[in-house]
Coordinates of C-alpha atoms in Angstrom, one line a residue:
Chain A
X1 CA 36.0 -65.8 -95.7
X2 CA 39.0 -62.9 -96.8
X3 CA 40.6 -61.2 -94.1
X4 CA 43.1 -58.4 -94.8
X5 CA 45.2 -57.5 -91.7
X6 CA 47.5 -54.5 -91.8
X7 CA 48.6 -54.7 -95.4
X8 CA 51.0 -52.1 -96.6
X9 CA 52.1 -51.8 -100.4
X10 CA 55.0 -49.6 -101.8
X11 CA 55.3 -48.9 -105.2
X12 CA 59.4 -47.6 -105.2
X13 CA 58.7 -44.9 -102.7
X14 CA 54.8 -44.5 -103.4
X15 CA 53.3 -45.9 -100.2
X16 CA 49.8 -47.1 -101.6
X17 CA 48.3 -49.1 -99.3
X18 CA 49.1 -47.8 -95.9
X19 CA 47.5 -50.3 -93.1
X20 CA 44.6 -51.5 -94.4
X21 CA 42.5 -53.9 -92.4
X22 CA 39.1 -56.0 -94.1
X23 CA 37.4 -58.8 -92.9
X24 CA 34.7 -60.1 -95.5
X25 CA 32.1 -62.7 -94.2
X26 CA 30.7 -65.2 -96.9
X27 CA 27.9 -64.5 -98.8
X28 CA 28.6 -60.9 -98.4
X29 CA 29.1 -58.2 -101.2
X30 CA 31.6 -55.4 -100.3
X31 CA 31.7 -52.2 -102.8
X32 CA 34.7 -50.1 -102.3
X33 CA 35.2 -46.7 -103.4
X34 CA 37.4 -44.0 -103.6
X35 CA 39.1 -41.5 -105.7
X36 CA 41.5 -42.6 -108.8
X37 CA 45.2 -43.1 -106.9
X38 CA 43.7 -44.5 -103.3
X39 CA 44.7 -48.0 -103.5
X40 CA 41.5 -49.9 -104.5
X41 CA 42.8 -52.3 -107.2
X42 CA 45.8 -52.7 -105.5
X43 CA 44.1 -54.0 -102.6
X44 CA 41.9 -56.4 -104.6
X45 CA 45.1 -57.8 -106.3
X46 CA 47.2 -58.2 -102.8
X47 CA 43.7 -60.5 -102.2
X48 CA 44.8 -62.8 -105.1
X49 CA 48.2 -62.0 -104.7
X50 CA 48.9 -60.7 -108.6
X51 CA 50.4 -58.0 -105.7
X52 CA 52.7 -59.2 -103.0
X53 CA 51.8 -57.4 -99.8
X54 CA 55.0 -56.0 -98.5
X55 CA 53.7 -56.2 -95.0
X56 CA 50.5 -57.9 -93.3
X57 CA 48.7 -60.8 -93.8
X58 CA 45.7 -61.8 -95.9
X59 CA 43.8 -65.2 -94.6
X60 CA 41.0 -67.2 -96.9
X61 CA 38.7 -69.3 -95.1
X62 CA 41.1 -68.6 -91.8
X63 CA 44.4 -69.6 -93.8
X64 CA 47.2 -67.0 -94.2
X65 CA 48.0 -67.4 -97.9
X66 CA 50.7 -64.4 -98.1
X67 CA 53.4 -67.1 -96.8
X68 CA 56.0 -69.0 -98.7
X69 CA 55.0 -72.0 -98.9
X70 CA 51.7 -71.6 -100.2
X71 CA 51.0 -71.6 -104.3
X72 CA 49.9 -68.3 -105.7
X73 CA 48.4 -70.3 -108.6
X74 CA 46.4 -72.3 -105.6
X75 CA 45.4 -68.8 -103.9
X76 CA 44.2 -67.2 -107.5
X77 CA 42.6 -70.2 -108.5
X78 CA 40.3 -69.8 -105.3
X79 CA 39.6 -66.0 -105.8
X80 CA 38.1 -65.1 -109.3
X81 CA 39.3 -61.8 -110.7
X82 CA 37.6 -59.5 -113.5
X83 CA 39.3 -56.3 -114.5
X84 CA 38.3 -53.2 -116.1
X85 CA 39.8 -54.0 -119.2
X86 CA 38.3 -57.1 -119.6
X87 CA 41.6 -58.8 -120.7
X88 CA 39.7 -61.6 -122.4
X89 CA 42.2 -64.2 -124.3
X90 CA 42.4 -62.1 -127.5
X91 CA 43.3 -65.4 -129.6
X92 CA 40.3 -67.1 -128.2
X93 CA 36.9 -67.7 -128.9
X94 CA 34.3 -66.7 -126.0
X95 CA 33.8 -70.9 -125.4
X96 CA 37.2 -71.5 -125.2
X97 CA 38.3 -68.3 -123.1
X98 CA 36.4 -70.3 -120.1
X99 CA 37.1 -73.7 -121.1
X100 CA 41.4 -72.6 -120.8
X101 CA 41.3 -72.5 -116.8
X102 CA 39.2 -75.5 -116.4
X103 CA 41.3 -77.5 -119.4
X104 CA 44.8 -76.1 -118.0
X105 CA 44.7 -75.5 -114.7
X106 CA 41.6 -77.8 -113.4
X107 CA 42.7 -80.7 -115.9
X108 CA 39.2 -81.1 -116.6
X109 CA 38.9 -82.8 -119.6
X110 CA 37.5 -81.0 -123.2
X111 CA 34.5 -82.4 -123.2
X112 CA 33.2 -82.0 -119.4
X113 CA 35.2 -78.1 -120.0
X114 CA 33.0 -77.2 -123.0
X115 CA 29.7 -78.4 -121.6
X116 CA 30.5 -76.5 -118.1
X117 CA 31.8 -73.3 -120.6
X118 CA 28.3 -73.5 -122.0
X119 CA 26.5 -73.5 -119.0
X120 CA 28.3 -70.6 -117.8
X121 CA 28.2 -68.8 -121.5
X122 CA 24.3 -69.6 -121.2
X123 CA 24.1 -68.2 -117.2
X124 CA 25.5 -64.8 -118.7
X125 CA 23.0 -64.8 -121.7
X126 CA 25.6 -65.3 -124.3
X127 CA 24.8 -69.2 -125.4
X128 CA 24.9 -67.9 -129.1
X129 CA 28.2 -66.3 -128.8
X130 CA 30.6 -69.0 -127.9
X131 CA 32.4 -69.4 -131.7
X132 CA 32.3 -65.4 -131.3
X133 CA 36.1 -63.8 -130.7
X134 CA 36.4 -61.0 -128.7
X135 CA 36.6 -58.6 -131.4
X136 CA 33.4 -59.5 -132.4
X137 CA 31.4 -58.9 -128.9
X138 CA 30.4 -55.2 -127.7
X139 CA 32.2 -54.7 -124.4
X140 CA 29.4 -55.2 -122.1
X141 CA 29.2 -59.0 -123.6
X142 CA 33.3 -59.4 -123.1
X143 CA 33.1 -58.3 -119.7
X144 CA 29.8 -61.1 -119.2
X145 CA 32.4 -64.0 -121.0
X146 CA 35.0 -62.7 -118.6
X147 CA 32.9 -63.4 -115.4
X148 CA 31.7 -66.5 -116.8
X149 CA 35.5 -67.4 -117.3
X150 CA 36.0 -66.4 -113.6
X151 CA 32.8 -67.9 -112.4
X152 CA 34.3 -71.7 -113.8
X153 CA 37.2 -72.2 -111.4
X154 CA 34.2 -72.8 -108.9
X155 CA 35.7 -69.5 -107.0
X156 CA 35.0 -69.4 -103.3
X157 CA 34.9 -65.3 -103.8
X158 CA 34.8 -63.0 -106.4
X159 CA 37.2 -59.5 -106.8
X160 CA 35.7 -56.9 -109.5
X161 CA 37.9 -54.4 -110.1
X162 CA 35.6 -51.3 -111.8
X163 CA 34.1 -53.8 -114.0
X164 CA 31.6 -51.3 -115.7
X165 CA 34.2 -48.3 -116.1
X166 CA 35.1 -49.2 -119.5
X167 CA 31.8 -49.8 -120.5
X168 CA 29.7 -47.7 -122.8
X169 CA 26.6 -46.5 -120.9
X170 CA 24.1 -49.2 -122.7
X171 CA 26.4 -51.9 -122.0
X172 CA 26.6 -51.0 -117.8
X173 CA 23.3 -52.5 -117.5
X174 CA 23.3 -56.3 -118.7
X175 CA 26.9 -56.6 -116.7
X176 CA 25.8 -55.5 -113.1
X177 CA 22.6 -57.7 -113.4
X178 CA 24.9 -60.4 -113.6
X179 CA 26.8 -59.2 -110.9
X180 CA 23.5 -58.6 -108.9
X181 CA 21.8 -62.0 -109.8
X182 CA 25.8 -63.6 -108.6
X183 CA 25.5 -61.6 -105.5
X184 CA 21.9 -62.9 -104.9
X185 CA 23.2 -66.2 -104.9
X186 CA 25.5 -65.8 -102.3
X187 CA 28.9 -65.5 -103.8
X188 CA 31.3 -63.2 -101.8
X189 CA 32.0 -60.7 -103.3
X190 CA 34.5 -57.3 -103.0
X191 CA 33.4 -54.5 -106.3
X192 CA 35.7 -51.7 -107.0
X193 CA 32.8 -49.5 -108.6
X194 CA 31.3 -45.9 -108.8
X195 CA 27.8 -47.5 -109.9
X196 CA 26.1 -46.3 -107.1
X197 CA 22.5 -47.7 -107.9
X198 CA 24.8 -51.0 -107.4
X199 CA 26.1 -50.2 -104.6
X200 CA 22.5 -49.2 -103.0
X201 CA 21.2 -52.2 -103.6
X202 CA 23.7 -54.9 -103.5
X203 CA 26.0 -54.2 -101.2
X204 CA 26.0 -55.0 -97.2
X205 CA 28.9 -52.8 -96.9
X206 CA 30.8 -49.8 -98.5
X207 CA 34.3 -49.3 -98.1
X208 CA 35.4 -45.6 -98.6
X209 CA 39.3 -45.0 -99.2
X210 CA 41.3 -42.7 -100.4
X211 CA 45.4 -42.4 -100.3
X212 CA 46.0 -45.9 -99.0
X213 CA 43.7 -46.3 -96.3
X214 CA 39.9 -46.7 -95.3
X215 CA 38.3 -44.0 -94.2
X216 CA 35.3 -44.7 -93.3
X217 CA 32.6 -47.7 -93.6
X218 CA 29.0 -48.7 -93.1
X219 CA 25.6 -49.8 -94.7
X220 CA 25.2 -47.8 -98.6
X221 CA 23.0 -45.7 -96.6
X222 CA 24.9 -44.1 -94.1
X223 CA 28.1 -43.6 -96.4
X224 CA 25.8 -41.7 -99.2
X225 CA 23.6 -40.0 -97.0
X226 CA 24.9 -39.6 -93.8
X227 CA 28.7 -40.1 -94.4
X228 CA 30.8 -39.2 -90.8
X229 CA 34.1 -37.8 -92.8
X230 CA 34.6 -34.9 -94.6
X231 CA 36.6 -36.5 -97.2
X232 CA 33.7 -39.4 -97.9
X233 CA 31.0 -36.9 -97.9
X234 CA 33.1 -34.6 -100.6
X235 CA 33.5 -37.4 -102.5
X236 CA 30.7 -38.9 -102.7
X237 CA 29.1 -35.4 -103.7
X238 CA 30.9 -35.5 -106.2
X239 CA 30.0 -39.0 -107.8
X240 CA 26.3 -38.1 -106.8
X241 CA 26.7 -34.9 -108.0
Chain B
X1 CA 45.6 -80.7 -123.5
X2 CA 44.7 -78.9 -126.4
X3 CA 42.3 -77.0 -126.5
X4 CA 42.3 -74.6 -129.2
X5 CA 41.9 -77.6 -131.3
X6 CA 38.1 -78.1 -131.6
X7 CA 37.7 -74.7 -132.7
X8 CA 40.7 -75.0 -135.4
X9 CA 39.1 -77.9 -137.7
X10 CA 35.7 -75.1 -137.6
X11 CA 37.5 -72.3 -139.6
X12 CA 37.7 -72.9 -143.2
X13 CA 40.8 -73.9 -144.5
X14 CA 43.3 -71.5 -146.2
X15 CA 43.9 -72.5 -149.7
X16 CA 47.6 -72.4 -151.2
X17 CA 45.8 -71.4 -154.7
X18 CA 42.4 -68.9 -154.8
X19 CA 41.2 -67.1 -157.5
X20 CA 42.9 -64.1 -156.7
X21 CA 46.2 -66.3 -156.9
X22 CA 45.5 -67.9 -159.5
X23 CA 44.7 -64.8 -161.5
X24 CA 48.2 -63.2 -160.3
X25 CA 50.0 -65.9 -161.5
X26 CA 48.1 -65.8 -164.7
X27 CA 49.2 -62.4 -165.1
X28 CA 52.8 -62.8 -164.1
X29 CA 52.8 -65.4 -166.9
X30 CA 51.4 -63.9 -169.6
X31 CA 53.8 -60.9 -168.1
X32 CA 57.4 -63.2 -168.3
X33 CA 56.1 -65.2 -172.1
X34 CA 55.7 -61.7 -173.3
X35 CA 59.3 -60.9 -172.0
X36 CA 60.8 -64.2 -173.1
X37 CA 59.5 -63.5 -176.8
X38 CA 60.6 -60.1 -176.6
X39 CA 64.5 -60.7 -175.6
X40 CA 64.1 -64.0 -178.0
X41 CA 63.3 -62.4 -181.3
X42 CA 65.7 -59.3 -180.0
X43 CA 68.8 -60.9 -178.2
X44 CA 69.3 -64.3 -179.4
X45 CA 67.6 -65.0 -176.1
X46 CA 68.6 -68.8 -175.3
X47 CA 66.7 -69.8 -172.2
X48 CA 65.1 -72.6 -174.2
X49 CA 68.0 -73.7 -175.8
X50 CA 68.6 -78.0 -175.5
X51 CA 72.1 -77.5 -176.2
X52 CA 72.4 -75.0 -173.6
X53 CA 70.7 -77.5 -170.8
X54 CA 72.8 -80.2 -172.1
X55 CA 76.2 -78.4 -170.9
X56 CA 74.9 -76.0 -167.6
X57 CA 71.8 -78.3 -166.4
X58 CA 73.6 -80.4 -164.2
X59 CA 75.4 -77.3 -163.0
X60 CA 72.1 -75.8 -162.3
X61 CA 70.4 -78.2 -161.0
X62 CA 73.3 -79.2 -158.3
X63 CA 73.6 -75.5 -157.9
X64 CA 70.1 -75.3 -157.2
X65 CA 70.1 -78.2 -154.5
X66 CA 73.4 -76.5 -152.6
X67 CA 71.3 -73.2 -152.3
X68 CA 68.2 -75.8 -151.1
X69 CA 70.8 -77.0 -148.8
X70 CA 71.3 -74.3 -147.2
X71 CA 67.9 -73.0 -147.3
X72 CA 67.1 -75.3 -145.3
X73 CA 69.6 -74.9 -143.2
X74 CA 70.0 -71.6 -142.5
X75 CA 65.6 -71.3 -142.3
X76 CA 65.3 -73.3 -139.1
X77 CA 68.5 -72.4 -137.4
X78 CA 67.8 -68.9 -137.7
X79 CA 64.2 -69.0 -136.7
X80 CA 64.5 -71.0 -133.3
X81 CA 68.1 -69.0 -132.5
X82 CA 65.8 -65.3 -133.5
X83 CA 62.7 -66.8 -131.4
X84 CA 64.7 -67.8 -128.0
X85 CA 66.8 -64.7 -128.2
X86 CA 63.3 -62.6 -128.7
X87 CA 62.2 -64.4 -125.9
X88 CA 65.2 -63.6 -123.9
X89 CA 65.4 -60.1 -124.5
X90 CA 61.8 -59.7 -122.9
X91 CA 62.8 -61.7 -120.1
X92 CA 63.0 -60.3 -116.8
X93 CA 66.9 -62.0 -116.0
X94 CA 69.0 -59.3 -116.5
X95 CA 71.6 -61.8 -116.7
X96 CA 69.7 -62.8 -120.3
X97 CA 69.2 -59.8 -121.5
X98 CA 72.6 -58.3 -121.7
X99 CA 74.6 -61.1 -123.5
X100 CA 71.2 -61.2 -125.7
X101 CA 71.7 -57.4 -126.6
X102 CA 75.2 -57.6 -127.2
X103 CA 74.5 -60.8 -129.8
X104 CA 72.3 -59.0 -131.4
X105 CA 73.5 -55.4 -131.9
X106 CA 76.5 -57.3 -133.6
X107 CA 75.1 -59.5 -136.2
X108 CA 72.9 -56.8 -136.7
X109 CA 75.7 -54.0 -137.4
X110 CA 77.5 -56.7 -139.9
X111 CA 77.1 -56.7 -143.5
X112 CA 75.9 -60.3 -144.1
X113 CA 78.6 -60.5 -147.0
X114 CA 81.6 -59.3 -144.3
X115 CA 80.3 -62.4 -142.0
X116 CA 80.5 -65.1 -144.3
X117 CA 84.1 -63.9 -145.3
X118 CA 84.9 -63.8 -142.0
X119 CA 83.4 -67.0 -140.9
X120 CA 84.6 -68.7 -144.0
X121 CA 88.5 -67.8 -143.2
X122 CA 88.2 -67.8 -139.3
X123 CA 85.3 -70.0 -137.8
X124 CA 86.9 -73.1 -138.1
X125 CA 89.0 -71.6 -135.5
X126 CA 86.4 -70.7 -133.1
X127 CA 85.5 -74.9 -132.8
X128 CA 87.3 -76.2 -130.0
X129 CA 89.9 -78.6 -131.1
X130 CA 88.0 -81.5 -129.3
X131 CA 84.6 -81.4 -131.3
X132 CA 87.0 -80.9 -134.3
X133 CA 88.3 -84.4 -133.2
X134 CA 85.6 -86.2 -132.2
X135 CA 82.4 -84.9 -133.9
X136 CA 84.1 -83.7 -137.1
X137 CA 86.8 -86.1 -137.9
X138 CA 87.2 -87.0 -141.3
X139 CA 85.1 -84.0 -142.5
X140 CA 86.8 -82.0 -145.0
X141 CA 87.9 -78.5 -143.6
X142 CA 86.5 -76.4 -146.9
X143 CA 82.8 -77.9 -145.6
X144 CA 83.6 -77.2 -142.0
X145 CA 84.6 -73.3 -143.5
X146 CA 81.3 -73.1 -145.9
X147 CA 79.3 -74.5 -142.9
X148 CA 80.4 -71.8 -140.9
X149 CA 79.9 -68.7 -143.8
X150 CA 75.7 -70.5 -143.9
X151 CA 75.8 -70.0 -139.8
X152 CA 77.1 -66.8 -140.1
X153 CA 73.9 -65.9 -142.2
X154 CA 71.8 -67.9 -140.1
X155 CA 72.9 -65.3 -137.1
X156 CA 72.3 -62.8 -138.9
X157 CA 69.1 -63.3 -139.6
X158 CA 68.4 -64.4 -136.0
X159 CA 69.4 -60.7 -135.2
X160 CA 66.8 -59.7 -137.3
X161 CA 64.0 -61.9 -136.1
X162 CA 64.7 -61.9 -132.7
X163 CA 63.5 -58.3 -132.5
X164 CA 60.7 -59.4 -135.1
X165 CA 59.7 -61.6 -131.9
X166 CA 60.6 -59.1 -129.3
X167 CA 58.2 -57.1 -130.5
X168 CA 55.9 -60.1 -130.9
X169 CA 56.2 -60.6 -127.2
X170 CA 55.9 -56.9 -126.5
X171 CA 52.6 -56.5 -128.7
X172 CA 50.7 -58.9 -126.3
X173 CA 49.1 -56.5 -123.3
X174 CA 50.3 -57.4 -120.1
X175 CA 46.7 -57.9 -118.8
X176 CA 46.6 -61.2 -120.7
X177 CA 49.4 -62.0 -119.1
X178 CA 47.4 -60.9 -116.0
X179 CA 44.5 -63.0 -116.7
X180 CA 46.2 -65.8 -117.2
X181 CA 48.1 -65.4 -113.5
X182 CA 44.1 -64.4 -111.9
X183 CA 42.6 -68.1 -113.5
X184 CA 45.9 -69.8 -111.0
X185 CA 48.0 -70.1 -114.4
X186 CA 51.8 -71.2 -113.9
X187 CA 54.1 -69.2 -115.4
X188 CA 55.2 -71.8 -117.9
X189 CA 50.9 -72.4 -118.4
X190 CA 50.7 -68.5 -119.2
X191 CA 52.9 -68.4 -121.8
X192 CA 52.4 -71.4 -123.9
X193 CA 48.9 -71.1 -123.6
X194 CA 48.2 -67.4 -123.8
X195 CA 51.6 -65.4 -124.9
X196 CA 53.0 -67.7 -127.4
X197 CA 49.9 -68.2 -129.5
X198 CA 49.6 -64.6 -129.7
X199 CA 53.3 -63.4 -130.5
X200 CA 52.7 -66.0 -133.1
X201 CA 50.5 -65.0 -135.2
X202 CA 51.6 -61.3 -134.8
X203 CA 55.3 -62.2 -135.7
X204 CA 54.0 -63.8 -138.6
X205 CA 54.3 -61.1 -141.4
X206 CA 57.1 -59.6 -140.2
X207 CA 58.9 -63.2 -140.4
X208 CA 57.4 -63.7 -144.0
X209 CA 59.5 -60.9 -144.8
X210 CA 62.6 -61.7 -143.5
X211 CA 62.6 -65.5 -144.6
X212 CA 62.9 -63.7 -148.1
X213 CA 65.7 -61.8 -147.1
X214 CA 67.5 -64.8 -145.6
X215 CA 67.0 -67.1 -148.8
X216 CA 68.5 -64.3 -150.8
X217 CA 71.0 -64.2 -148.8
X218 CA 72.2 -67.4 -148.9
X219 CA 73.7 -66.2 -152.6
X220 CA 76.2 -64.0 -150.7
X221 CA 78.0 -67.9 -150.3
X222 CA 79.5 -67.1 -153.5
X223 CA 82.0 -64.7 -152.2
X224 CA 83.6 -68.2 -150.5
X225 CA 82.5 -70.1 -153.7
X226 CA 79.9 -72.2 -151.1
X227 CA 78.9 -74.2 -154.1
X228 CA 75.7 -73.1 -154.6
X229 CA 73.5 -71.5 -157.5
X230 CA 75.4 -68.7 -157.9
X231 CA 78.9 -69.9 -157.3
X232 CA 78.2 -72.7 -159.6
X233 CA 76.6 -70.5 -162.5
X234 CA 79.1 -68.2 -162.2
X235 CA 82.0 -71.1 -162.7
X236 CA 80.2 -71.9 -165.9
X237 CA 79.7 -69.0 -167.2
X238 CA 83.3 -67.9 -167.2
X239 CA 84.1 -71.0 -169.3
X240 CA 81.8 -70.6 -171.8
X241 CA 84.4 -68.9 -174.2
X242 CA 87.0 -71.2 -173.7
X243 CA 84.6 -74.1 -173.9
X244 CA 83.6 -73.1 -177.0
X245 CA 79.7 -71.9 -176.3
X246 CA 78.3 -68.8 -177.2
X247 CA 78.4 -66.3 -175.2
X248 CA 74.8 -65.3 -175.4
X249 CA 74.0 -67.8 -173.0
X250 CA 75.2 -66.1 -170.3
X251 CA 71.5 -64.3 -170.3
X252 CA 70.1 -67.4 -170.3
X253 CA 72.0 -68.6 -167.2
X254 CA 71.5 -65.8 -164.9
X255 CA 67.8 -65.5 -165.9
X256 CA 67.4 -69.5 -164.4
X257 CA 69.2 -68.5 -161.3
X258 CA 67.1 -65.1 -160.7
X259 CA 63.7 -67.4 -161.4
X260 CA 65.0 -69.9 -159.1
X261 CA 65.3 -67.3 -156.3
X262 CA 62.0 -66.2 -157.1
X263 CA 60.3 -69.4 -157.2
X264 CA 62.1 -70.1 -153.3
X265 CA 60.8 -66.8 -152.1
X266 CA 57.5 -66.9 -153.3
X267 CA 57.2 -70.6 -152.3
X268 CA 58.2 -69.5 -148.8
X269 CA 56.6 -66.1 -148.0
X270 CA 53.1 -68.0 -149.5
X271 CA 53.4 -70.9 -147.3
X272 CA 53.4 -68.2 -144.4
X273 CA 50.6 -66.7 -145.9
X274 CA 48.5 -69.8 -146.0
X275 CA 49.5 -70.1 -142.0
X276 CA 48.5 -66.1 -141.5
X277 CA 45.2 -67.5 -143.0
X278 CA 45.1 -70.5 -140.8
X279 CA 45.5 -68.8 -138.0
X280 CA 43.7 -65.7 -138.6
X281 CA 42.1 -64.1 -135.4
X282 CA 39.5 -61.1 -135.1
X283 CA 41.4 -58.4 -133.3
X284 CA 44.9 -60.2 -134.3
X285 CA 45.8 -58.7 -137.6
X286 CA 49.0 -57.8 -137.4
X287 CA 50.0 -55.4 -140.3
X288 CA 51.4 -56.7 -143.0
X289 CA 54.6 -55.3 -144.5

């Protein structure tokens, strides 16, 4: 489904990513890990190319999309995103911040949009929210609009870059439930994430990096209980404490 | 296309007049009758005066349209110039941004009255003799001249509001701009449908505020005698000795041109208020000067 070969990202003379290889299958949910600074968002944005690789190759469904003549807007359009932040469409309400992709970039018309938006708005649990502006929801329903905003470009994978870190502790809950119950499904998914109940039970695989490379992967169990590196098992004392 | 529009005809609609308006302007009547009275029974006041109207109406009132005129000339040349050149200093063509600077530093570092003398006396010579020929034959040179003193305030202004929009621009985070790119947004899609609606309504205020400063501005046309309120009043007035009228009036006259700015101000910076209102967004306010 993705397949990262070899990427390498500078940033000036910061080498971030340095070599990094991932092949996703569909259907399967990937959690990476990894201390602040080792490269994990950048890697999910050189998979929807909001980062340009500077070397390597990432494939989608066996294509190689890092090449010139293929759209970003086609590649991003195939690959939902949700960040940390949120970054819902401050000026819009929660109905309309999904409708905008399907309206704009879809060409879907307003009708068919708002019904979809309200399915979606209604698959998140926030059907009596969609006049509601951002500023009016608690973050853990933002982040829930968000996904449903991803979730209506029909995405063929899903890329969540620490999706609960910004969340107050009450709000962590309702968000990874729709991330599990997605996962469940069978979307493909890659989490950026230090929820490790998550991890445990969603994920096939863990990815641990840390300055620019993976260090080491495997099933949740063996890389919080039976990690092979030093670094991972430091690290993940420390998120286990 | 559109569709912020469903949403739009669900918010109530800001009204021109409320209560609280309505009230204010009770006040600031029962405010100014108080004052008219009061300079009336004191200082001969002559506001109300029919012989008065009879002799400087016409004055004011084509004194009043020139300053319309150019109201409504400078308004809308100086808000799409401010916006593009906003636009252009956030823009990531370094080619843009320098020239952009340069413009702007400048009219900035002007005093507004210095730029219309200057553009009075020496912008006819900046047209190329060409346009002069072709577009602006027959066209008497003192218009050409006037023309270019209202451009010159129009530019200045711009100055002003294209940093009011560059900071418009700025004050949208970039992980809208972000979002917009991750839903497979053109460029072009991003901004008009996710930056532009935003720097909008938070150049708003700021815009209110300098759209007063611009139509007061427009009285600095005197200095070139542009034909406007002041220009014209001010020919008036100096006559009235010779011509034979008292001299009190000259109260009278300059109290109708200061209400006449007032009333184009106020009209203006509450028409923006009614679009603040229109447009009002939870987590949008931008604060208001």
């Amino acid at each position: 489904m993705i397949r990262v070969e070899g990427i390498h990202k500078y940033f000036g003379t910061l080498h971030v990513l340095r070599g990094i290889s991932l092949d996703v299958e569909k259907g399967e949910a990937v959690v990476v890990i990894g201390p602040s600074g080792s490269g994990k968002s950048t890697l999910l944005r050189c998979i929807n190319l909001l980062v340009e690789p500077d070397e390597g190759r990432v494939f989608l469904e066996g294509t190689q999309v890092n090449r010139a003549d293929i759209r970003r807007e086609w590649v991003r359009q195939q690959v939902g995103m949700v960040f940390q932040s949120f970054n819902l469409f401050t000026h819009l309400t929660a109905l309309q911040n999904v409708m905008l992709g399907l309206t704009q970039v879809k060409g879907i018309s307003k009708d068919v949009a708002a019904t979809k938006a309200r399915q979606l708005l209604a698959r998140v649990g926030l059907a009596a929210k969609e006049h509601a502006y951002p500023a009016q929801l608690s973050g853990g329903q933002q982040q829930r609009v968000a996904i449903a905003r991803a979730l209506a470009m029909d995405p063929k994978a899903m890329l969540f870059d620490e999706p609960t870190s910004a969340l107050d502790p009450e709000y962590i809950r309702e968000v990874l439930d729709v991330m599990t119950a997605l996962a469940r499904e069978g979307m493909t998914m890659i989490v950026v994430t230090h929820e490790m109940g998550f991890a445990s039970s969603v994920a096939s695989r863990i990815l641990f990096m840390d300055t620019g490379m993976i260090i080491e992967e495997g099933t949740p169990d063996k890389i919080f209980h039976h990690p092979e590196h030093e670094r991972t098992r430091s690290f993940v004392d420390k998120i286990l404490r | 296309m559109d569709t912020a529009a469903p949403a739009r005809t669900e918010r109530p609609r800001a009204r021109l007049v409320t209560p609280t308006t309505a009230l204010r302007g009770a006040e600031i009547a029962a405010g100014a009758t108080l004052a008219i009275l009061f300079f009336q029974e004191f200082l001969q006041f002559s506001l109300f005066d029919p012989n008065l109207w009879l002799a400087y109406g016409p004055i004011f009132l084509g004194g009043l349209g020139g300053t319309i005129r150019f109201i409504l000339l400078v308004i809308p040349i100086s808000v799409i110039l401010g916006f593009f050149l906003g636009w252009a200093r956030i823009s990531l063509h370094r080619v843009l941004v320098w020239p952009v600077t340069m413009f702007v530093d400048f009219f900035r570092g002007m005093p507004p009255l210095v730029l219309v003398i200057f553009a009075f006396l020496f912008g006819d010579d900046l047209i190329p003799q060409a346009i002069k020929d072709r577009l602006l034959a027959g066209i008497p040179l003192r218009v050409v001249s006037v023309t270019a003193a209202a451009l010159a305030i129009a530019f200045h202004s711009a100055a002003y509001q294209a940093e009011i929009f560059r900071a418009g621009f700025q004050s949208v985070p970039m992980g809208q701009l972000e979002a917009a790119q991750a839903l497979g947004m053109k460029p072009w899609q991003a901004m008009r449908w996710v930056v532009l609606p935003q720097t909008f309504r938070l150049s708003l205020p700021p815009l209110g505020n300098e759209l007063a400063v611009v139509i007061k501005d427009t009285s600095l046309l005197a200095a070139v005698a542009g034909g406007e309120i002041v220009s014209r009043s001010q020919n008036f007035a100096g006559t009235l000795s010779i011509s034979g009228y008292p001299v009190e009036w000259l109260f009278a006259i300059w109290t109708a041109v200061a209400i006449s700015y007032f009333a184009a101000t106020f009209t203006v910076t509450r028409l923006l208020l009614v679009l603040e209102r229109r447009f009002h967004t939870p987590g949008l306010e931008a604060v208001s000067i």
